[in-house]
Amino acid sequence: MKPIEARDVVLSFGETPALRGASVSVAPGEIVAIMGPSGSGKSTLLHCLAGILAPDAGEIHFDGRRIDNLTENERSVLRRQQFGFVFQFGQLVPELTAEENVALPLLLNGVKRAAALKQARPWFARLGLAGLERRRSGELSGGQAQRVALARGLVARPGALFADEPTGALDSLTGEQVMDLLVASAREQGTTVVLVTHDARVAAYADRQVIVRDGKVNALVRS
Ligand code: ADP
Ligand code: ADP
């Protein structure tokens, strides 16, 4: 159960301002959805919170520690050890089996292969994927692949899970199944979740929705 906070974050891509003083606090174990129009800065805010991008100004705090001023290398270690990620298009390694994909974050953290696979396997029953452990991930359906991506995002019991349009490539029923599993698994582990979506039905799964407009978080809405 770890908190995350952005304080007055500013970030531009060259001449293009993406964030113009964005602030948001996510409580330990909270699930927050970031919504807003296309180009408003949602993904950039998520990337700052997740230690992928370093802001030009402002501060990011994770679990009481300031992370915006870490070096590139320190942020990469932080992401590997503390954060899980789910992207719009699963981004699994197609040549690896489903269970190898789930085990990847553990392998990257130095867990031995046999132990990592052992830890990965319970996720298959839990997410309705039993029997697909050895399937090449390139041969999974979209909904299956996204559930494998969810297992990979949570397998190392991260302090926070970051999801960018996690259902964006799925039909709405499959998307709702993925969201049900995401929320249930995150709650069970006490994982704090920040997700970006433009789909109000997806955002409704969150404890709280925040709206980004023109690079600022300018509305707070209870779901
Ligand atoms: P959203 O996720 O709300 O669609 P983004 O955070 O992706 O918005 O983008 C915010 C603004 O920053 C947009 O104007 C976008 O074009 C610009 N932007 C985002 N990423 C880059 C990048 N890597 N290089 C240049 N401009 C970018
Ligand atoms: P999202 O759906 O998350 O807003 P986009 O499709 O806008 O994503 O962007 C996908 C990737 O391209 C992101 O990594 C983003 O940082 C980058 N990007 C977005 N806008 C621009 C831009 N104007 N120039 C260069 N890269 C961009």
mmCIF file with all atom_site columns, N, CA and C in Angstrom, residues 76-137:
data_model
loop_
_atom_site.group_PDB
_atom_site.id
_atom_site.type_symbol
_atom_site.label_atom_id
_atom_site.label_alt_id
_atom_site.label_comp_id
_atom_site.label_asym_id
_atom_site.label_entity_id
_atom_site.label_seq_id
_atom_site.pdbx_PDB_ins_code
_atom_site.Cartn_x
_atom_site.Cartn_y
_atom_site.Cartn_z
_atom_site.occupancy
_atom_site.B_iso_or_equiv
_atom_site.pdbx_formal_charge
_atom_site.auth_seq_id
_atom_site.auth_comp_id
_atom_site.auth_asym_id
_atom_site.auth_atom_id
_atom_site.pdbx_PDB_model_num
ATOM 1   N N  . SER A 1 76  ? 15.252 3.602   -13.479 1.00 0.00 ? 76  SER A N  1
ATOM 2   C CA . SER A 1 76  ? 15.062 2.292   -14.091 1.00 0.00 ? 76  SER A CA 1
ATOM 3   C C  . SER A 1 76  ? 15.040 1.184   -13.028 1.00 0.00 ? 76  SER A C  1
ATOM 4   N N  . VAL A 1 77  ? 15.883 1.306   -12.019 1.00 0.00 ? 77  VAL A N  1
ATOM 5   C CA . VAL A 1 77  ? 15.877 0.336   -10.911 1.00 0.00 ? 77  VAL A CA 1
ATOM 6   C C  . VAL A 1 77  ? 14.554 0.436   -10.140 1.00 0.00 ? 77  VAL A C  1
ATOM 7   N N  . LEU A 1 78  ? 14.123 1.658   -9.878  1.00 0.00 ? 78  LEU A N  1
ATOM 8   C CA . LEU A 1 78  ? 12.853 1.867   -9.174  1.00 0.00 ? 78  LEU A CA 1
ATOM 9   C C  . LEU A 1 78  ? 11.689 1.218   -9.934  1.00 0.00 ? 78  LEU A C  1
ATOM 10  N N  . ARG A 1 79  ? 11.649 1.438   -11.241 1.00 0.00 ? 79  ARG A N  1
ATOM 11  C CA . ARG A 1 79  ? 10.557 0.855   -12.050 1.00 0.00 ? 79  ARG A CA 1
ATOM 12  C C  . ARG A 1 79  ? 10.588 -0.663  -11.973 1.00 0.00 ? 79  ARG A C  1
ATOM 13  N N  . ARG A 1 80  ? 11.779 -1.209  -12.078 1.00 0.00 ? 80  ARG A N  1
ATOM 14  C CA . ARG A 1 80  ? 11.908 -2.669  -12.084 1.00 0.00 ? 80  ARG A CA 1
ATOM 15  C C  . ARG A 1 80  ? 11.506 -3.265  -10.742 1.00 0.00 ? 80  ARG A C  1
ATOM 16  N N  . GLN A 1 81  ? 11.874 -2.589  -9.650  1.00 0.00 ? 81  GLN A N  1
ATOM 17  C CA . GLN A 1 81  ? 11.657 -3.170  -8.319  1.00 0.00 ? 81  GLN A CA 1
ATOM 18  C C  . GLN A 1 81  ? 10.294 -2.828  -7.714  1.00 0.00 ? 81  GLN A C  1
ATOM 19  N N  . GLN A 1 82  ? 9.722  -1.703  -8.109  1.00 0.00 ? 82  GLN A N  1
ATOM 20  C CA . GLN A 1 82  ? 8.524  -1.225  -7.413  1.00 0.00 ? 82  GLN A CA 1
ATOM 21  C C  . GLN A 1 82  ? 7.280  -1.092  -8.277  1.00 0.00 ? 82  GLN A C  1
ATOM 22  N N  . PHE A 1 83  ? 7.451  -1.035  -9.591  1.00 0.00 ? 83  PHE A N  1
ATOM 23  C CA . PHE A 1 83  ? 6.307  -0.709  -10.436 1.00 0.00 ? 83  PHE A CA 1
ATOM 24  C C  . PHE A 1 83  ? 5.978  -1.853  -11.397 1.00 0.00 ? 83  PHE A C  1
ATOM 25  N N  . GLY A 1 84  ? 4.688  -1.975  -11.704 1.00 0.00 ? 84  GLY A N  1
ATOM 26  C CA . GLY A 1 84  ? 4.242  -2.866  -12.767 1.00 0.00 ? 84  GLY A CA 1
ATOM 27  C C  . GLY A 1 84  ? 3.564  -2.033  -13.834 1.00 0.00 ? 84  GLY A C  1
ATOM 28  N N  . PHE A 1 85  ? 3.554  -2.552  -15.056 1.00 0.00 ? 85  PHE A N  1
ATOM 29  C CA . PHE A 1 85  ? 3.005  -1.800  -16.185 1.00 0.00 ? 85  PHE A CA 1
ATOM 30  C C  . PHE A 1 85  ? 2.090  -2.674  -17.034 1.00 0.00 ? 85  PHE A C  1
ATOM 31  N N  . VAL A 1 86  ? 0.993  -2.060  -17.491 1.00 0.00 ? 86  VAL A N  1
ATOM 32  C CA . VAL A 1 86  ? 0.130  -2.707  -18.487 1.00 0.00 ? 86  VAL A CA 1
ATOM 33  C C  . VAL A 1 86  ? -0.125 -1.663  -19.570 1.00 0.00 ? 86  VAL A C  1
ATOM 34  N N  . PHE A 1 87  ? 0.138  -2.023  -20.817 1.00 0.00 ? 87  PHE A N  1
ATOM 35  C CA . PHE A 1 87  ? -0.045 -1.077  -21.918 1.00 0.00 ? 87  PHE A CA 1
ATOM 36  C C  . PHE A 1 87  ? -1.263 -1.453  -22.747 1.00 0.00 ? 87  PHE A C  1
ATOM 37  N N  . GLN A 1 88  ? -1.568 -0.600  -23.705 1.00 0.00 ? 88  GLN A N  1
ATOM 38  C CA . GLN A 1 88  ? -2.775 -0.806  -24.510 1.00 0.00 ? 88  GLN A CA 1
ATOM 39  C C  . GLN A 1 88  ? -2.731 -2.115  -25.303 1.00 0.00 ? 88  GLN A C  1
ATOM 40  N N  . PHE A 1 89  ? -1.612 -2.363  -25.961 1.00 0.00 ? 89  PHE A N  1
ATOM 41  C CA . PHE A 1 89  ? -1.468 -3.586  -26.744 1.00 0.00 ? 89  PHE A CA 1
ATOM 42  C C  . PHE A 1 89  ? -0.503 -4.488  -26.006 1.00 0.00 ? 89  PHE A C  1
ATOM 43  N N  . GLY A 1 90  ? -1.014 -5.255  -25.034 1.00 0.00 ? 90  GLY A N  1
ATOM 44  C CA . GLY A 1 90  ? -0.234 -6.172  -24.194 1.00 0.00 ? 90  GLY A CA 1
ATOM 45  C C  . GLY A 1 90  ? 1.286  -6.040  -24.229 1.00 0.00 ? 90  GLY A C  1
ATOM 46  N N  . GLN A 1 91  ? 1.856  -5.881  -25.402 1.00 0.00 ? 91  GLN A N  1
ATOM 47  C CA . GLN A 1 91  ? 3.304  -5.800  -25.551 1.00 0.00 ? 91  GLN A CA 1
ATOM 48  C C  . GLN A 1 91  ? 3.988  -6.970  -24.876 1.00 0.00 ? 91  GLN A C  1
ATOM 49  N N  . LEU A 1 92  ? 3.448  -8.165  -25.144 1.00 0.00 ? 92  LEU A N  1
ATOM 50  C CA . LEU A 1 92  ? 4.119  -9.384  -24.701 1.00 0.00 ? 92  LEU A CA 1
ATOM 51  C C  . LEU A 1 92  ? 5.231  -9.689  -25.699 1.00 0.00 ? 92  LEU A C  1
ATOM 52  N N  . VAL A 1 93  ? 6.173  -10.532 -25.268 1.00 0.00 ? 93  VAL A N  1
ATOM 53  C CA . VAL A 1 93  ? 7.208  -10.980 -26.196 1.00 0.00 ? 93  VAL A CA 1
ATOM 54  C C  . VAL A 1 93  ? 6.626  -12.183 -26.942 1.00 0.00 ? 93  VAL A C  1
ATOM 55  N N  . PRO A 1 94  ? 6.329  -12.045 -28.245 1.00 0.00 ? 94  PRO A N  1
ATOM 56  C CA . PRO A 1 94  ? 5.526  -13.057 -28.939 1.00 0.00 ? 94  PRO A CA 1
ATOM 57  C C  . PRO A 1 94  ? 6.177  -14.440 -28.998 1.00 0.00 ? 94  PRO A C  1
ATOM 58  N N  . GLU A 1 95  ? 7.521  -14.490 -29.000 1.00 0.00 ? 95  GLU A N  1
ATOM 59  C CA . GLU A 1 95  ? 8.209  -15.784 -29.109 1.00 0.00 ? 95  GLU A CA 1
ATOM 60  C C  . GLU A 1 95  ? 8.220  -16.533 -27.789 1.00 0.00 ? 95  GLU A C  1
ATOM 61  N N  . LEU A 1 96  ? 8.008  -15.838 -26.688 1.00 0.00 ? 96  LEU A N  1
ATOM 62  C CA . LEU A 1 96  ? 8.015  -16.506 -25.379 1.00 0.00 ? 96  LEU A CA 1
ATOM 63  C C  . LEU A 1 96  ? 6.630  -17.078 -25.094 1.00 0.00 ? 96  LEU A C  1
ATOM 64  N N  . THR A 1 97  ? 6.601  -18.099 -24.240 1.00 0.00 ? 97  THR A N  1
ATOM 65  C CA . THR A 1 97  ? 5.305  -18.636 -23.828 1.00 0.00 ? 97  THR A CA 1
ATOM 66  C C  . THR A 1 97  ? 4.635  -17.629 -22.895 1.00 0.00 ? 97  THR A C  1
ATOM 67  N N  . ALA A 1 98  ? 3.336  -17.869 -22.678 1.00 0.00 ? 98  ALA A N  1
ATOM 68  C CA . ALA A 1 98  ? 2.580  -16.999 -21.779 1.00 0.00 ? 98  ALA A CA 1
ATOM 69  C C  . ALA A 1 98  ? 3.226  -16.981 -20.394 1.00 0.00 ? 98  ALA A C  1
ATOM 70  N N  . GLU A 1 99  ? 3.593  -18.171 -19.880 1.00 0.00 ? 99  GLU A N  1
ATOM 71  C CA . GLU A 1 99  ? 4.156  -18.195 -18.516 1.00 0.00 ? 99  GLU A CA 1
ATOM 72  C C  . GLU A 1 99  ? 5.536  -17.525 -18.461 1.00 0.00 ? 99  GLU A C  1
ATOM 73  N N  . GLU A 1 100 ? 6.305  -17.629 -19.538 1.00 0.00 ? 100 GLU A N  1
ATOM 74  C CA . GLU A 1 100 ? 7.596  -16.929 -19.559 1.00 0.00 ? 100 GLU A CA 1
ATOM 75  C C  . GLU A 1 100 ? 7.391  -15.416 -19.553 1.00 0.00 ? 100 GLU A C  1
ATOM 76  N N  . ASN A 1 101 ? 6.371  -14.953 -20.274 1.00 0.00 ? 101 ASN A N  1
ATOM 77  C CA . ASN A 1 101 ? 6.068  -13.520 -20.254 1.00 0.00 ? 101 ASN A CA 1
ATOM 78  C C  . ASN A 1 101 ? 5.682  -13.054 -18.852 1.00 0.00 ? 101 ASN A C  1
ATOM 79  N N  . VAL A 1 102 ? 4.860  -13.845 -18.166 1.00 0.00 ? 102 VAL A N  1
ATOM 80  C CA . VAL A 1 102 ? 4.445  -13.456 -16.812 1.00 0.00 ? 102 VAL A CA 1
ATOM 81  C C  . VAL A 1 102 ? 5.663  -13.441 -15.880 1.00 0.00 ? 102 VAL A C  1
ATOM 82  N N  . ALA A 1 103 ? 6.574  -14.382 -16.085 1.00 0.00 ? 103 ALA A N  1
ATOM 83  C CA . ALA A 1 103 ? 7.743  -14.501 -15.199 1.00 0.00 ? 103 ALA A CA 1
ATOM 84  C C  . ALA A 1 103 ? 8.797  -13.412 -15.431 1.00 0.00 ? 103 ALA A C  1
ATOM 85  N N  . LEU A 1 104 ? 8.708  -12.706 -16.564 1.00 0.00 ? 104 LEU A N  1
ATOM 86  C CA . LEU A 1 104 ? 9.772  -11.761 -16.940 1.00 0.00 ? 104 LEU A CA 1
ATOM 87  C C  . LEU A 1 104 ? 10.189 -10.760 -15.852 1.00 0.00 ? 104 LEU A C  1
ATOM 88  N N  . PRO A 1 105 ? 9.234  -10.079 -15.204 1.00 0.00 ? 105 PRO A N  1
ATOM 89  C CA . PRO A 1 105 ? 9.664  -9.104  -14.188 1.00 0.00 ? 105 PRO A CA 1
ATOM 90  C C  . PRO A 1 105 ? 10.455 -9.748  -13.055 1.00 0.00 ? 105 PRO A C  1
ATOM 91  N N  . LEU A 1 106 ? 10.114 -11.014 -12.738 1.00 0.00 ? 106 LEU A N  1
ATOM 92  C CA . LEU A 1 106 ? 10.839 -11.714 -11.675 1.00 0.00 ? 106 LEU A CA 1
ATOM 93  C C  . LEU A 1 106 ? 12.249 -12.034 -12.145 1.00 0.00 ? 106 LEU A C  1
ATOM 94  N N  . LEU A 1 107 ? 12.379 -12.512 -13.389 1.00 0.00 ? 107 LEU A N  1
ATOM 95  C CA . LEU A 1 107 ? 13.700 -12.831 -13.941 1.00 0.00 ? 107 LEU A CA 1
ATOM 96  C C  . LEU A 1 107 ? 14.572 -11.581 -13.954 1.00 0.00 ? 107 LEU A C  1
ATOM 97  N N  . LEU A 1 108 ? 13.951 -10.435 -14.323 1.00 0.00 ? 108 LEU A N  1
ATOM 98  C CA . LEU A 1 108 ? 14.721 -9.178  -14.376 1.00 0.00 ? 108 LEU A CA 1
ATOM 99  C C  . LEU A 1 108 ? 15.151 -8.731  -12.984 1.00 0.00 ? 108 LEU A C  1
ATOM 100 N N  . ASN A 1 109 ? 14.432 -9.207  -11.959 1.00 0.00 ? 109 ASN A N  1
ATOM 101 C CA . ASN A 1 109 ? 14.820 -8.875  -10.583 1.00 0.00 ? 109 ASN A CA 1
ATOM 102 C C  . ASN A 1 109 ? 15.709 -9.953  -9.972  1.00 0.00 ? 109 ASN A C  1
ATOM 103 N N  . GLY A 1 110 ? 16.202 -10.867 -10.807 1.00 0.00 ? 110 GLY A N  1
ATOM 104 C CA . GLY A 1 110 ? 17.205 -11.817 -10.329 1.00 0.00 ? 110 GLY A CA 1
ATOM 105 C C  . GLY A 1 110 ? 16.644 -13.123 -9.781  1.00 0.00 ? 110 GLY A C  1
ATOM 106 N N  . VAL A 1 111 ? 15.320 -13.331 -9.893  1.00 0.00 ? 111 VAL A N  1
ATOM 107 C CA . VAL A 1 111 ? 14.743 -14.609 -9.448  1.00 0.00 ? 111 VAL A CA 1
ATOM 108 C C  . VAL A 1 111 ? 15.135 -15.676 -10.473 1.00 0.00 ? 111 VAL A C  1
ATOM 109 N N  . LYS A 1 112 ? 15.509 -16.850 -9.991  1.00 0.00 ? 112 LYS A N  1
ATOM 110 C CA . LYS A 1 112 ? 15.914 -17.941 -10.893 1.00 0.00 ? 112 LYS A CA 1
ATOM 111 C C  . LYS A 1 112 ? 14.712 -18.431 -11.694 1.00 0.00 ? 112 LYS A C  1
ATOM 112 N N  . ARG A 1 113 ? 14.993 -18.954 -12.898 1.00 0.00 ? 113 ARG A N  1
ATOM 113 C CA . ARG A 1 113 ? 13.942 -19.331 -13.840 1.00 0.00 ? 113 ARG A CA 1
ATOM 114 C C  . ARG A 1 113 ? 12.880 -20.257 -13.226 1.00 0.00 ? 113 ARG A C  1
ATOM 115 N N  . ALA A 1 114 ? 13.303 -21.330 -12.563 1.00 0.00 ? 114 ALA A N  1
ATOM 116 C CA . ALA A 1 114 ? 12.320 -22.291 -12.031 1.00 0.00 ? 114 ALA A CA 1
ATOM 117 C C  . ALA A 1 114 ? 11.417 -21.623 -10.995 1.00 0.00 ? 114 ALA A C  1
ATOM 118 N N  . ALA A 1 115 ? 12.014 -20.823 -10.134 1.00 0.00 ? 115 ALA A N  1
ATOM 119 C CA . ALA A 1 115 ? 11.241 -20.140 -9.091  1.00 0.00 ? 115 ALA A CA 1
ATOM 120 C C  . ALA A 1 115 ? 10.309 -19.101 -9.707  1.00 0.00 ? 115 ALA A C  1
ATOM 121 N N  . ALA A 1 116 ? 10.791 -18.427 -10.736 1.00 0.00 ? 116 ALA A N  1
ATOM 122 C CA . ALA A 1 116 ? 9.974  -17.390 -11.386 1.00 0.00 ? 116 ALA A CA 1
ATOM 123 C C  . ALA A 1 116 ? 8.760  -18.028 -12.063 1.00 0.00 ? 116 ALA A C  1
ATOM 124 N N  . LEU A 1 117 ? 8.972  -19.149 -12.742 1.00 0.00 ? 117 LEU A N  1
ATOM 125 C CA . LEU A 1 117 ? 7.847  -19.823 -13.410 1.00 0.00 ? 117 LEU A CA 1
ATOM 126 C C  . LEU A 1 117 ? 6.855  -20.348 -12.382 1.00 0.00 ? 117 LEU A C  1
ATOM 127 N N  . LYS A 1 118 ? 7.368  -20.836 -11.260 1.00 0.00 ? 118 LYS A N  1
ATOM 128 C CA . LYS A 1 118 ? 6.502  -21.348 -10.202 1.00 0.00 ? 118 LYS A CA 1
ATOM 129 C C  . LYS A 1 118 ? 5.607  -20.228 -9.649  1.00 0.00 ? 118 LYS A C  1
ATOM 130 N N  . GLN A 1 119 ? 6.197  -19.059 -9.518  1.00 0.00 ? 119 GLN A N  1
ATOM 131 C CA . GLN A 1 119 ? 5.438  -17.914 -9.015  1.00 0.00 ? 119 GLN A CA 1
ATOM 132 C C  . GLN A 1 119 ? 4.447  -17.398 -10.067 1.00 0.00 ? 119 GLN A C  1
ATOM 133 N N  . ALA A 1 120 ? 4.790  -17.575 -11.337 1.00 0.00 ? 120 ALA A N  1
ATOM 134 C CA . ALA A 1 120 ? 3.922  -17.094 -12.426 1.00 0.00 ? 120 ALA A CA 1
ATOM 135 C C  . ALA A 1 120 ? 2.673  -17.958 -12.558 1.00 0.00 ? 120 ALA A C  1
ATOM 136 N N  . ARG A 1 121 ? 2.798  -19.271 -12.307 1.00 0.00 ? 121 ARG A N  1
ATOM 137 C CA . ARG A 1 121 ? 1.720  -20.214 -12.673 1.00 0.00 ? 121 ARG A CA 1
ATOM 138 C C  . ARG A 1 121 ? 0.380  -19.967 -11.994 1.00 0.00 ? 121 ARG A C  1
ATOM 139 N N  . PRO A 1 122 ? 0.329  -19.649 -10.690 1.00 0.00 ? 122 PRO A N  1
ATOM 140 C CA . PRO A 1 122 ? -0.993 -19.448 -10.064 1.00 0.00 ? 122 PRO A CA 1
ATOM 141 C C  . PRO A 1 122 ? -1.818 -18.358 -10.742 1.00 0.00 ? 122 PRO A C  1
ATOM 142 N N  . TRP A 1 123 ? -1.161 -17.454 -11.436 1.00 0.00 ? 123 TRP A N  1
ATOM 143 C CA . TRP A 1 123 ? -1.891 -16.377 -12.108 1.00 0.00 ? 123 TRP A CA 1
ATOM 144 C C  . TRP A 1 123 ? -2.787 -16.903 -13.214 1.00 0.00 ? 123 TRP A C  1
ATOM 145 N N  . PHE A 1 124 ? -2.440 -18.061 -13.760 1.00 0.00 ? 124 PHE A N  1
ATOM 146 C CA . PHE A 1 124 ? -3.223 -18.560 -14.893 1.00 0.00 ? 124 PHE A CA 1
ATOM 147 C C  . PHE A 1 124 ? -4.622 -18.982 -14.452 1.00 0.00 ? 124 PHE A C  1
ATOM 148 N N  . ALA A 1 125 ? -4.705 -19.709 -13.335 1.00 0.00 ? 125 ALA A N  1
ATOM 149 C CA . ALA A 1 125 ? -6.034 -20.088 -12.833 1.00 0.00 ? 125 ALA A CA 1
ATOM 150 C C  . ALA A 1 125 ? -6.786 -18.844 -12.367 1.00 0.00 ? 125 ALA A C  1
ATOM 151 N N  . ARG A 1 126 ? -6.061 -17.998 -11.678 1.00 0.00 ? 126 ARG A N  1
ATOM 152 C CA . ARG A 1 126 ? -6.677 -16.803 -11.108 1.00 0.00 ? 126 ARG A CA 1
ATOM 153 C C  . ARG A 1 126 ? -7.313 -15.902 -12.160 1.00 0.00 ? 126 ARG A C  1
ATOM 154 N N  . LEU A 1 127 ? -6.690 -15.815 -13.337 1.00 0.00 ? 127 LEU A N  1
ATOM 155 C CA . LEU A 1 127 ? -7.190 -14.911 -14.383 1.00 0.00 ? 127 LEU A CA 1
ATOM 156 C C  . LEU A 1 127 ? -7.945 -15.664 -15.482 1.00 0.00 ? 127 LEU A C  1
ATOM 157 N N  . GLY A 1 128 ? -8.337 -16.908 -15.204 1.00 0.00 ? 128 GLY A N  1
ATOM 158 C CA . GLY A 1 128 ? -9.113 -17.649 -16.199 1.00 0.00 ? 128 GLY A CA 1
ATOM 159 C C  . GLY A 1 128 ? -8.302 -18.057 -17.409 1.00 0.00 ? 128 GLY A C  1
ATOM 160 N N  . LEU A 1 129 ? -7.004 -18.335 -17.198 1.00 0.00 ? 129 LEU A N  1
ATOM 161 C CA . LEU A 1 129 ? -6.111 -18.653 -18.311 1.00 0.00 ? 129 LEU A CA 1
ATOM 162 C C  . LEU A 1 129 ? -5.537 -20.066 -18.211 1.00 0.00 ? 129 LEU A C  1
ATOM 163 N N  . ALA A 1 130 ? -6.134 -20.891 -17.321 1.00 0.00 ? 130 ALA A N  1
ATOM 164 C CA . ALA A 1 130 ? -5.576 -22.235 -17.109 1.00 0.00 ? 130 ALA A CA 1
ATOM 165 C C  . ALA A 1 130 ? -5.486 -22.988 -18.430 1.00 0.00 ? 130 ALA A C  1
ATOM 166 N N  . GLY A 1 131 ? -4.362 -23.654 -18.651 1.00 0.00 ? 131 GLY A N  1
ATOM 167 C CA . GLY A 1 131 ? -4.148 -24.404 -19.886 1.00 0.00 ? 131 GLY A CA 1
ATOM 168 C C  . GLY A 1 131 ? -3.375 -23.620 -20.938 1.00 0.00 ? 131 GLY A C  1
ATOM 169 N N  . LEU A 1 132 ? -3.238 -22.330 -20.734 1.00 0.00 ? 132 LEU A N  1
ATOM 170 C CA . LEU A 1 132 ? -2.551 -21.497 -21.741 1.00 0.00 ? 132 LEU A CA 1
ATOM 171 C C  . LEU A 1 132 ? -1.108 -21.180 -21.349 1.00 0.00 ? 132 LEU A C  1
ATOM 172 N N  . GLU A 1 133 ? -0.620 -21.794 -20.257 1.00 0.00 ? 133 GLU A N  1
ATOM 173 C CA . GLU A 1 133 ? 0.711  -21.471 -19.731 1.00 0.00 ? 133 GLU A CA 1
ATOM 174 C C  . GLU A 1 133 ? 1.808  -21.578 -20.789 1.00 0.00 ? 133 GLU A C  1
ATOM 175 N N  . ARG A 1 134 ? 1.730  -22.648 -21.613 1.00 0.00 ? 134 ARG A N  1
ATOM 176 C CA . ARG A 1 134 ? 2.825  -22.914 -22.553 1.00 0.00 ? 134 ARG A CA 1
ATOM 177 C C  . ARG A 1 134 ? 2.546  -22.384 -23.959 1.00 0.00 ? 134 ARG A C  1
ATOM 178 N N  . ARG A 1 135 ? 1.418  -21.725 -24.136 1.00 0.00 ? 135 ARG A N  1
ATOM 179 C CA . ARG A 1 135 ? 1.061  -21.165 -25.441 1.00 0.00 ? 135 ARG A CA 1
ATOM 180 C C  . ARG A 1 135 ? 2.011  -20.006 -25.774 1.00 0.00 ? 135 ARG A C  1
ATOM 181 N N  . ARG A 1 136 ? 2.497  -19.959 -27.022 1.00 0.00 ? 136 ARG A N  1
ATOM 182 C CA . ARG A 1 136 ? 3.285  -18.775 -27.428 1.00 0.00 ? 136 ARG A CA 1
ATOM 183 C C  . ARG A 1 136 ? 2.361  -17.568 -27.325 1.00 0.00 ? 136 ARG A C  1
ATOM 184 N N  . SER A 1 137 ? 2.864  -16.476 -26.787 1.00 0.00 ? 137 SER A N  1
ATOM 185 C CA . SER A 1 137 ? 1.924  -15.385 -26.538 1.00 0.00 ? 137 SER A CA 1
ATOM 186 C C  . SER A 1 137 ? 1.441  -14.760 -27.831 1.00 0.00 ? 137 SER A C  1
#
